[in-house]
Short mmCIF file of C-alpha atoms in Angstrom, two decimals:
data_model
loop_
_atom_site.label_atom_id
_atom_site.label_comp_id
_atom_site.label_asym_id
_atom_site.label_seq_id
_atom_site.Cartn_x
_atom_site.Cartn_y
_atom_site.Cartn_z
CA UNK A 208 0.00 0.04 -0.01
CA UNK A 209 1.17 3.54 -0.70
CA UNK A 210 1.92 6.00 2.09
CA UNK A 211 -1.15 7.99 1.08
CA UNK A 212 -3.50 4.96 1.46
CA UNK A 213 -2.00 4.12 4.88
CA UNK A 214 -2.34 7.69 6.12
CA UNK A 215 -5.96 7.94 4.83
CA UNK A 216 -6.82 4.76 6.74
CA UNK A 217 -5.41 6.21 9.96
CA UNK A 218 -7.67 9.29 9.42
CA UNK A 219 -10.81 7.30 8.78
CA UNK A 220 -13.35 8.14 11.47
CA UNK A 221 -15.07 4.80 10.98
CA UNK A 222 -12.06 3.04 12.49
CA UNK A 223 -10.07 5.58 14.50
CA UNK A 224 -10.63 8.08 17.29
CA UNK A 225 -8.45 11.04 18.15
CA UNK A 226 -6.96 11.15 21.66
CA UNK A 227 -8.78 14.47 22.23
CA UNK A 228 -12.19 12.74 21.94
CA UNK A 229 -11.67 11.25 25.42
CA UNK A 230 -11.69 14.77 26.85
CA UNK A 231 -8.83 13.63 29.11
CA UNK A 232 -5.72 15.82 28.69
CA UNK A 233 -3.46 13.40 30.62
CA UNK A 234 -3.83 10.84 27.82
CA UNK A 235 -2.05 13.21 25.46
CA UNK A 236 1.07 12.89 27.51
CA UNK A 237 1.23 9.07 27.24
CA UNK A 238 1.95 8.70 23.52
CA UNK A 239 1.21 10.08 20.03
CA UNK A 240 -2.21 10.70 18.52
CA UNK A 241 -1.84 8.70 15.30
CA UNK A 242 -4.83 10.23 13.60
CA UNK A 243 -3.47 13.77 14.08
CA UNK A 244 -0.07 12.69 12.83
CA UNK A 245 -1.57 11.15 9.68
CA UNK A 246 -3.77 14.24 8.99
CA UNK A 247 -0.74 16.48 9.22
CA UNK A 248 1.50 14.25 7.06
CA UNK A 249 -1.25 14.03 4.39
CA UNK A 250 -1.00 17.83 4.18
CA UNK A 251 2.62 17.45 3.15
CA UNK A 252 4.29 17.84 6.54
CA UNK A 253 7.20 15.62 7.57
CA UNK A 254 6.93 13.30 10.51
CA UNK A 255 8.96 15.76 12.57
CA UNK A 256 6.70 18.68 11.66
CA UNK A 257 3.57 16.66 12.35
CA UNK A 258 4.86 15.58 15.75
CA UNK A 259 5.76 19.19 16.60
CA UNK A 260 2.03 20.01 16.44
CA UNK A 261 1.57 17.72 19.47
CA UNK A 262 4.65 18.89 21.26
CA UNK A 263 2.88 21.03 23.89
CA UNK A 264 0.56 18.19 24.92
CA UNK A 265 3.26 15.45 24.84
CA UNK A 266 5.79 17.21 27.04
CA UNK A 267 9.48 17.58 26.31
CA UNK A 268 10.66 14.05 27.33
CA UNK A 269 7.96 12.20 25.32
CA UNK A 270 8.33 14.53 22.32
CA UNK A 271 12.10 13.96 22.10
CA UNK A 272 11.65 10.20 22.66
CA UNK A 273 9.12 9.94 19.79
CA UNK A 274 11.52 11.84 17.49
CA UNK A 275 14.27 9.41 18.37
CA UNK A 276 11.92 6.40 17.78
CA UNK A 277 10.55 7.64 14.49
CA UNK A 278 11.21 4.29 12.78
CA UNK A 279 9.12 2.46 15.26
CA UNK A 280 6.25 4.95 15.33
CA UNK A 281 6.01 4.80 11.50
CA UNK A 282 6.04 1.03 11.60
CA UNK A 283 3.26 1.09 14.22
CA UNK A 284 1.20 3.45 12.03
CA UNK A 285 1.74 1.05 9.09
CA UNK A 286 0.77 -2.01 11.23
CA UNK A 287 -2.37 -0.32 12.51
CA UNK A 288 -3.53 0.69 9.05
CA UNK A 289 -2.69 -2.63 7.49
CA UNK A 290 -4.65 -4.47 10.23
CA UNK A 291 -7.71 -3.20 8.24
CA UNK A 292 -6.33 -3.03 4.77
CA UNK A 293 -4.91 -6.56 4.87
CA UNK A 294 -7.66 -8.12 6.96
CA UNK A 295 -8.55 -10.74 4.36
CA UNK A 296 -5.02 -11.62 3.62
CA UNK A 297 -3.79 -12.39 7.14
CA UNK A 298 -0.49 -10.60 6.64
CA UNK A 299 1.40 -8.42 9.13
CA UNK A 300 4.60 -6.45 8.81
CA UNK A 301 7.44 -6.43 11.25
CA UNK A 302 9.80 -3.57 12.14
CA UNK A 303 12.01 -4.23 9.10
CA UNK A 304 9.05 -4.04 6.68
CA UNK A 305 9.10 -7.80 5.96
CA UNK A 306 5.77 -9.46 5.71
CA UNK A 307 4.74 -12.37 7.97
CA UNK A 308 1.98 -14.41 6.41
CA UNK A 309 -0.35 -16.50 8.52
CA UNK A 310 -2.70 -19.22 7.30
CA UNK A 311 -5.81 -19.78 9.36
CA UNK A 312 -6.29 -23.42 10.32
CA UNK A 313 -9.52 -24.90 8.93
CA UNK A 314 -9.02 -28.35 10.23
CA UNK A 315 -11.20 -29.91 12.88
CA UNK A 316 -8.51 -32.32 13.90
CA UNK A 317 -7.44 -32.08 17.50
CA UNK A 318 -3.79 -31.09 17.96
CA UNK A 319 -1.71 -33.80 19.68
CA UNK A 320 -0.17 -31.55 22.30
CA UNK A 321 0.24 -31.42 26.10
CA UNK A 322 0.36 -27.91 27.43
CA UNK A 323 2.00 -26.81 30.72
CA UNK A 324 0.74 -23.43 32.03
CA UNK A 325 1.81 -20.80 34.47
CA UNK A 326 0.20 -22.74 37.27
CA UNK A 327 2.42 -25.78 36.56
CA UNK A 328 -0.52 -27.96 35.66
CA UNK A 329 -0.74 -29.74 32.36
CA UNK A 330 -3.72 -29.98 29.97
CA UNK A 331 -4.51 -31.36 26.56
CA UNK A 332 -7.29 -30.66 24.02
CA UNK A 333 -9.66 -33.60 23.51
CA UNK A 334 -12.48 -32.71 21.20
CA UNK A 335 -13.15 -29.89 18.58
CA UNK A 336 -16.02 -27.65 19.66
CA UNK A 337 -16.04 -24.50 17.47
CA UNK A 338 -13.97 -22.27 15.24
CA UNK A 339 -14.09 -18.44 15.37
CA UNK A 340 -12.14 -15.43 14.07
CA UNK A 341 -9.92 -15.35 17.14
CA UNK A 342 -9.13 -19.05 17.41
CA UNK A 343 -10.31 -22.66 17.76
CA UNK A 344 -12.02 -24.04 20.86
CA UNK A 345 -11.61 -27.60 22.10
CA UNK A 346 -12.91 -29.40 25.11
CA UNK A 347 -9.98 -30.06 27.42
CA UNK A 348 -8.86 -32.33 30.26
CA UNK A 349 -6.16 -32.07 32.85
CA UNK A 350 -3.34 -34.55 32.28
CA UNK A 351 -3.11 -36.79 35.33
CA UNK A 352 0.24 -37.72 36.84
CA UNK A 353 -0.59 -41.40 36.50
CA UNK A 354 0.77 -42.67 33.15
CA UNK A 355 -1.74 -45.52 33.14
CA UNK A 356 -4.73 -43.23 33.50
CA UNK A 357 -3.33 -40.81 30.95
CA UNK A 358 -3.02 -43.70 28.50
CA UNK A 359 -6.66 -44.84 29.21
CA UNK A 360 -8.00 -41.31 28.69
CA UNK A 361 -6.07 -40.98 25.44
CA UNK A 362 -7.41 -44.32 24.15
CA UNK A 363 -10.96 -43.41 25.17
CA UNK A 364 -10.82 -40.09 23.32
CA UNK A 365 -9.82 -41.99 20.16
CA UNK A 366 -12.34 -44.84 20.67
CA UNK A 367 -9.70 -47.54 21.00
CA UNK A 368 -8.29 -49.88 23.59
CA UNK A 369 -9.40 -50.37 27.17
CA UNK A 370 -10.56 -46.79 27.38
CA UNK A 371 -13.39 -47.37 24.93
CA UNK A 372 -15.50 -49.24 27.38
CA UNK A 373 -18.89 -47.71 27.81
CA UNK A 374 -18.66 -46.94 31.54
CA UNK A 375 -15.31 -45.16 31.32
CA UNK A 376 -16.31 -43.23 28.20
CA UNK A 377 -19.40 -41.97 29.98
CA UNK A 378 -17.36 -40.99 32.99
CA UNK A 379 -14.83 -39.11 30.89
CA UNK A 380 -17.63 -37.41 28.87
CA UNK A 381 -19.25 -36.13 32.02
CA UNK A 382 -15.97 -34.70 33.15
CA UNK A 383 -15.46 -33.00 29.79
CA UNK A 384 -18.96 -31.55 29.69
CA UNK A 385 -18.68 -29.82 33.07
CA UNK A 386 -15.02 -28.86 33.15
CA UNK A 387 -12.70 -27.06 30.78
CA UNK A 388 -12.04 -25.66 27.33
CA UNK A 389 -8.77 -24.77 25.59
CA UNK A 390 -8.71 -21.93 23.09
CA UNK A 391 -5.95 -22.02 20.44
CA UNK A 392 -5.39 -18.38 19.42
CA UNK A 393 -4.79 -17.36 15.81
CA UNK A 394 -1.33 -15.78 15.47
CA UNK A 395 -2.83 -12.44 14.24
CA UNK A 396 -5.02 -12.31 17.43
CA UNK A 397 -2.24 -13.03 19.93
CA UNK A 398 -1.91 -9.45 21.10
CA UNK A 399 -5.67 -9.16 21.80
CA UNK A 400 -5.70 -12.57 23.54
CA UNK A 401 -2.87 -11.53 25.89
CA UNK A 402 -4.86 -8.43 26.85
CA UNK A 403 -7.99 -10.59 27.27
CA UNK A 404 -6.21 -12.93 29.63
CA UNK A 405 -4.59 -10.10 31.64
CA UNK A 406 -7.92 -8.34 32.28
CA UNK A 407 -9.88 -11.59 32.83
CA UNK A 408 -7.36 -12.64 35.49
CA UNK A 409 -7.90 -9.22 37.31
CA UNK A 410 -11.73 -9.69 37.11
CA UNK A 411 -11.49 -13.24 38.40
CA UNK A 412 -9.98 -11.99 41.68
CA UNK A 413 -12.88 -9.58 42.15
CA UNK A 414 -15.72 -11.82 40.98
CA UNK A 415 -15.34 -14.26 43.86
CA UNK A 416 -18.65 -16.07 43.15
CA UNK A 417 -17.47 -16.61 39.55
CA UNK A 418 -21.07 -15.92 38.37
CA UNK A 419 -20.57 -12.64 36.52
CA UNK A 420 -17.71 -13.47 34.19
CA UNK A 421 -16.41 -16.52 32.39
CA UNK A 422 -13.45 -17.83 34.37
CA UNK A 423 -10.04 -17.79 32.64
CA UNK A 424 -7.78 -20.26 34.42
CA UNK A 425 -4.32 -20.36 32.66
CA UNK A 426 -2.37 -19.44 29.60
CA UNK A 427 0.11 -21.55 27.59
CA UNK A 428 2.87 -20.96 25.06
CA UNK A 429 3.04 -23.96 22.78
CA UNK A 430 6.60 -25.21 22.37
CA UNK A 431 8.15 -25.82 18.95
CA UNK A 432 7.76 -24.26 15.60
CA UNK A 433 4.08 -23.34 16.07
CA UNK A 434 4.73 -20.86 18.92
CA UNK A 435 1.00 -20.61 19.51
CA UNK A 436 -0.78 -19.04 22.46
CA UNK A 437 -3.51 -21.09 24.21
CA UNK A 438 -6.06 -19.98 26.93
CA UNK A 439 -7.68 -22.29 29.42
CA UNK A 440 -11.28 -21.40 30.41
CA UNK A 441 -13.99 -22.87 32.63
CA UNK A 442 -16.50 -24.39 30.25
CA UNK A 443 -19.95 -22.94 29.95
CA UNK A 444 -22.50 -25.72 29.53
CA UNK A 445 -24.94 -24.98 26.71
CA UNK A 446 -28.70 -25.57 26.68
CA UNK A 447 -30.99 -26.50 23.72
CA UNK A 448 -31.29 -22.72 23.10
CA UNK A 449 -27.54 -22.37 22.58
CA UNK A 450 -24.54 -21.03 24.43
CA UNK A 451 -24.50 -17.26 23.87
CA UNK A 452 -27.21 -14.62 24.39
CA UNK A 453 -27.52 -13.94 20.70
CA UNK A 454 -28.72 -17.47 20.18
CA UNK A 455 -31.24 -17.12 23.04
CA UNK A 456 -32.55 -13.90 21.49
CA UNK A 457 -32.91 -15.48 18.07
CA UNK A 458 -34.71 -18.44 19.63
CA UNK A 459 -37.24 -16.02 21.23
CA UNK A 460 -36.31 -17.44 24.67
CA UNK A 461 -37.18 -14.15 26.41
CA UNK A 462 -40.58 -13.83 24.72
CA UNK A 463 -41.96 -17.01 26.29
CA UNK A 464 -44.19 -16.63 29.36
CA UNK A 465 -42.47 -19.45 31.25
CA UNK A 466 -39.11 -17.66 31.01
CA UNK A 467 -40.08 -14.25 32.42
CA UNK A 468 -38.35 -14.88 35.76
CA UNK A 469 -35.33 -16.28 33.94
CA UNK A 470 -35.16 -13.10 31.89
CA UNK A 471 -35.35 -10.84 34.91
CA UNK A 472 -32.62 -12.83 36.72
CA UNK A 473 -30.36 -12.64 33.68
CA UNK A 474 -30.77 -8.88 33.38
CA UNK A 475 -29.99 -8.49 37.10
CA UNK A 476 -26.93 -10.63 36.71
CA UNK A 477 -25.69 -8.68 33.71
CA UNK A 478 -26.11 -5.37 35.46
CA UNK A 479 -24.38 -6.73 38.55
CA UNK A 480 -21.57 -7.98 36.31
CA UNK A 481 -21.03 -4.56 34.78
CA UNK A 482 -20.88 -3.20 38.35
CA UNK A 483 -18.19 -5.69 39.32
CA UNK A 484 -16.19 -5.05 36.15
CA UNK A 485 -16.45 -1.30 36.59
CA UNK A 486 -15.35 -1.52 40.23
CA UNK A 487 -12.10 -2.95 38.83
CA UNK A 488 -11.77 0.24 36.72
CA UNK A 489 -12.25 -1.92 33.59
CA UNK A 490 -14.48 -1.07 30.59
CA UNK A 491 -15.40 -3.87 28.20
CA UNK A 492 -16.12 -1.47 25.29
CA UNK A 493 -17.40 -4.26 23.01
CA UNK A 494 -20.68 -5.07 24.74
CA UNK A 495 -22.91 -7.30 22.53
CA UNK A 496 -25.02 -10.51 22.88
CA UNK A 497 -22.31 -12.59 21.26
CA UNK A 498 -20.00 -11.81 24.19
CA UNK A 499 -22.46 -13.06 26.84
CA UNK A 500 -22.43 -16.78 27.53
CA UNK A 501 -25.38 -18.47 29.13
CA UNK A 502 -24.82 -21.50 31.30
CA UNK A 503 -27.49 -24.22 31.68
CA UNK A 504 -27.21 -25.19 35.37
CA UNK A 505 -29.72 -28.03 35.21
CA UNK A 506 -28.63 -30.80 37.53
CA UNK A 507 -25.85 -28.80 39.17
CA UNK A 508 -25.77 -28.59 42.92
CA UNK A 509 -26.26 -25.22 44.69
CA UNK A 510 -27.54 -23.61 41.40
CA UNK A 511 -29.93 -20.76 42.40
CA UNK A 512 -31.01 -20.21 38.74
CA UNK A 513 -31.27 -22.64 35.82
CA UNK A 514 -29.70 -20.08 33.38
CA UNK A 515 -26.65 -17.98 34.35
CA UNK A 516 -25.47 -15.14 32.04
CA UNK A 517 -21.74 -14.42 32.14
CA UNK A 518 -19.64 -11.77 30.41
CA UNK A 519 -16.85 -13.06 28.23
CA UNK A 520 -14.25 -11.96 25.58
CA UNK A 521 -12.22 -9.15 27.06
CA UNK A 522 -9.85 -8.76 24.16
CA UNK A 523 -10.85 -5.13 23.49
CA UNK A 524 -11.38 -4.22 27.17
CA UNK A 525 -9.29 -1.50 28.86
CA UNK A 526 -7.92 -1.30 32.37
CA UNK A 527 -7.50 2.24 33.77
CA UNK A 528 -5.51 1.12 36.81
CA UNK A 529 -6.22 0.89 40.54
CA UNK A 530 -6.93 4.58 40.86
CA UNK A 531 -8.75 5.02 37.45
CA UNK A 532 -5.90 7.43 36.45
CA UNK A 533 -5.02 5.70 33.25
CA UNK A 534 -1.98 3.90 34.73
CA UNK A 535 -3.41 0.51 33.69
CA UNK A 536 -3.72 1.54 30.02
CA UNK A 537 -1.02 0.16 27.73
CA UNK A 538 1.04 3.18 26.82
CA UNK A 539 4.42 4.37 25.50
CA UNK A 540 6.54 3.48 28.55
CA UNK A 541 9.83 5.15 27.87
CA UNK A 542 11.92 3.23 30.43
CA UNK A 543 10.37 -0.09 29.44
CA UNK A 544 11.06 0.48 25.72
CA UNK A 545 14.69 1.43 26.41
CA UNK A 546 15.22 -2.10 27.97
CA UNK A 547 13.76 -3.96 24.92
CA UNK A 548 16.07 -5.54 22.40
CA UNK A 549 13.65 -6.92 19.76
CA UNK A 550 12.34 -4.39 17.33
CA UNK A 551 8.99 -6.08 17.01
CA UNK A 552 8.50 -5.82 20.75
CA UNK A 553 9.06 -2.05 20.64
CA UNK A 554 6.55 -1.68 17.75
CA UNK A 555 4.04 -3.81 19.72
CA UNK A 556 4.04 -1.29 22.61
CA UNK A 557 3.29 1.61 20.25
CA UNK A 558 0.45 -0.43 18.70
CA UNK A 559 -0.86 -1.35 22.18
CA UNK A 560 -1.24 2.33 23.00
CA UNK A 561 -3.44 2.72 19.94
CA UNK A 562 -5.56 -0.31 20.89
CA UNK A 563 -6.42 1.05 24.28
CA UNK A 564 -6.89 4.73 23.38
CA UNK A 565 -7.52 5.26 19.68
CA UNK A 566 -9.02 2.12 18.08
CA UNK A 567 -12.77 2.73 17.51
CA UNK A 568 -14.55 0.18 19.72
CA UNK A 569 -17.03 -1.00 18.88
CA UNK A 570 -17.03 -0.58 15.14
CA UNK A 571 -20.63 -1.57 14.35
CA UNK A 572 -22.45 -1.30 11.03
CA UNK A 573 -25.48 -0.05 12.98
CA UNK A 574 -24.05 3.13 14.46
CA UNK A 575 -26.87 3.41 17.04
CA UNK A 576 -25.44 0.44 18.94
CA UNK A 577 -22.37 2.57 19.88
CA UNK A 578 -22.54 5.31 22.51
CA UNK A 579 -22.57 8.76 20.81
CA UNK A 580 -19.32 9.74 22.59
CA UNK A 581 -17.55 7.11 20.45
CA UNK A 582 -15.02 6.35 23.17
CA UNK A 583 -14.66 6.21 26.94
CA UNK A 584 -14.50 9.56 28.71
CA UNK A 585 -12.38 11.04 31.40
CA UNK A 586 -13.43 9.00 34.49
CA UNK A 587 -12.99 12.09 36.68
CA UNK A 588 -15.92 13.63 34.79
CA UNK A 589 -18.00 10.64 33.55
CA UNK A 590 -18.48 7.25 35.25
CA UNK A 591 -16.45 4.64 33.37
CA UNK A 592 -19.31 2.14 33.37
CA UNK A 593 -21.58 4.54 31.37
CA UNK A 594 -19.99 3.46 28.05
CA UNK A 595 -20.85 -0.20 28.70
CA UNK A 596 -24.26 0.61 30.26
CA UNK A 597 -25.31 2.33 27.08
CA UNK A 598 -24.76 -0.84 25.07
CA UNK A 599 -26.25 -3.02 27.75
CA UNK A 600 -29.48 -1.02 27.26
CA UNK A 601 -29.38 -1.99 23.60
CA UNK A 602 -29.11 -5.64 24.67
CA UNK A 603 -32.05 -5.43 27.03
CA UNK A 604 -34.25 -4.04 24.23
CA UNK A 605 -33.04 -6.92 22.05
CA UNK A 606 -34.10 -9.39 24.71
CA UNK A 607 -37.54 -7.82 25.12
CA UNK A 608 -38.29 -7.80 21.43
CA UNK A 609 -36.45 -10.92 20.36
CA UNK A 610 -34.50 -8.90 17.77
CA UNK A 611 -30.69 -8.87 17.60
CA UNK A 612 -30.27 -5.06 17.27
CA UNK A 613 -26.43 -5.15 17.26
CA UNK A 614 -26.73 -6.93 13.90
CA UNK A 615 -29.49 -4.74 12.46
CA UNK A 616 -27.50 -4.52 9.22
CA UNK A 617 -28.57 -8.08 8.35
CA UNK A 618 -31.58 -8.26 6.05
CA UNK A 619 -33.36 -10.87 8.21
CA UNK A 620 -33.01 -8.75 11.40
CA UNK A 621 -34.10 -5.59 9.57
CA UNK A 622 -37.24 -7.27 8.25
CA UNK A 623 -38.12 -8.58 11.75
CA UNK A 624 -37.86 -5.04 13.18
CA UNK A 625 -39.89 -3.46 10.34
CA UNK A 626 -42.63 -6.02 11.11
CA UNK A 627 -42.63 -4.90 14.76
CA UNK A 628 -42.77 -1.15 14.13
CA UNK A 629 -44.96 -1.60 11.05
CA UNK A 630 -42.95 0.79 8.91
CA UNK A 631 -39.96 0.73 6.53
CA UNK A 632 -36.60 1.92 7.82
CA UNK A 633 -34.95 4.81 5.89
CA UNK A 634 -32.05 4.13 3.55
CA UNK A 635 -29.66 5.74 6.03
CA UNK A 636 -30.96 3.87 9.10
CA UNK A 637 -27.63 2.17 9.84
CA UNK A 638 -25.92 5.57 10.20
CA UNK A 639 -28.54 7.84 11.54
CA UNK A 640 -31.24 5.58 13.11
CA UNK A 641 -31.71 5.54 16.87
CA UNK A 642 -33.83 3.11 18.88
CA UNK A 643 -35.37 6.04 20.81
CA UNK A 644 -36.65 7.62 17.57
CA UNK A 645 -38.18 4.33 16.41
#
C-alpha cells in the first residue's frame, strides 16, 4: 500500500478516534495521536513537523523520545492501518518491513499436544467444539500424573483400547462436559488474547462467586515451531437454546411466558456484572449479545437459577489502573522500551497504545449500537461504566423484542424489526437511526 493509502486509513473516522475525543488531557502525554499525525502528514508535513504540532501536549521528554523512535512509530502506524487493509490476507509487517503471512487453520483435527501453563498444571485438547475469528475451541482435560490413567484417557478419546469401554467413556464425557475448554489463538490475534487474559485474571480476583464473568484459568505458550498461544477457560454448559445470548434472542427465549423470571434474573446478573467489572476500573467497550455466554445449570448442585449469564471476551477491554488514572492503560513506557532488544516488541508497545486509546470500539455497522461519545470519557468527569451501560441497554431491548439489534445490518433482522414497528426503515438507518426515535 502507498503511504497515502495508509495515512488515509489512519484518518478514517469509521475506524479511529483522536486522543482528544476522550476529553482527558493526561492521555495526550502518554503517547502520540496517530490520527493527528496522519492528517498533518497528508497535508505534506514531515513526521517531525507533524509531531511538533503535538509537542505542547506530549511534554519535552515524550516529544524527544518519539523523535528518536521515528522508525518504530512509523512502523506502528503502518501496522495499525494494515490491520484493516490486509484483513482478508492475514499478513502483518514487522519492524523491518518484511511480511509475515499466517494461514488460518480450517481443520477440525485435535492437535496432539500437552500444554503446561503458568500454574504448573498440564492440559490437553480432547475434542473440537467450534472455530471463530480469534481461534479454535476444544474441550480439554487435565493430564493426570498417572501414566496408566493418561493412556486410558487417550485411548478413550480415540475410541480404541481399554478406554473405549462404555462406563469409562461416559465418566470421561461427564468430566469434559462440566469442566474445561482450551482456546488455540490465531497468530494475528495473539496481542488481543494476551490483553484478554490479563484483564480476565484481574476480574477473576474480584468476581469471587465466579457468576458474573467466564473464568479464565491459565495461559500456555506452545513449544516448537508453532509458537501458538492457548488460553484455558472454565466451560460454559450450553442448553438446547444455545450457548450465547445472541442465540437465546434469536430463539425467542425471552418472549416465552415461562421464562419471564429467567429473563429478569439474567438482566439483574448482567447489570451486577457490569458493576463488578467497573469496580475494577475496567471497561469492556465491545458489549454485545455474542459476548455473553449463558450456562445451563440443570442438575448442578447449589444452582440458584437454571440459566446464568456471564460476560466473556475481554480482548478489546481496557484497564484504567487501581486509581482510574489511566496507569493501567497500555502506553508508551519510555523506560520499558529502552530495555527492549527486539524491534518487534518495541513496535508492539506503540500499537498497544493505539488499541487502548484510539481504536474505535465497537465498530458496528449499525451506528446506534455505539454510544454517541464514540469512546470512553475522562473517568474524573464521567463514570467509566456509562459506556458499557449504554450498550447493555441495547441488549435489554433486544431481549425484550427478540430482535438482535447489534446486527441490524442483516436483512433478516431488519425485516423482523420493520414488522414490529410496522414501517420501513430509511435508507440511512444504519448511520442515523436511533432506537429512541423508532
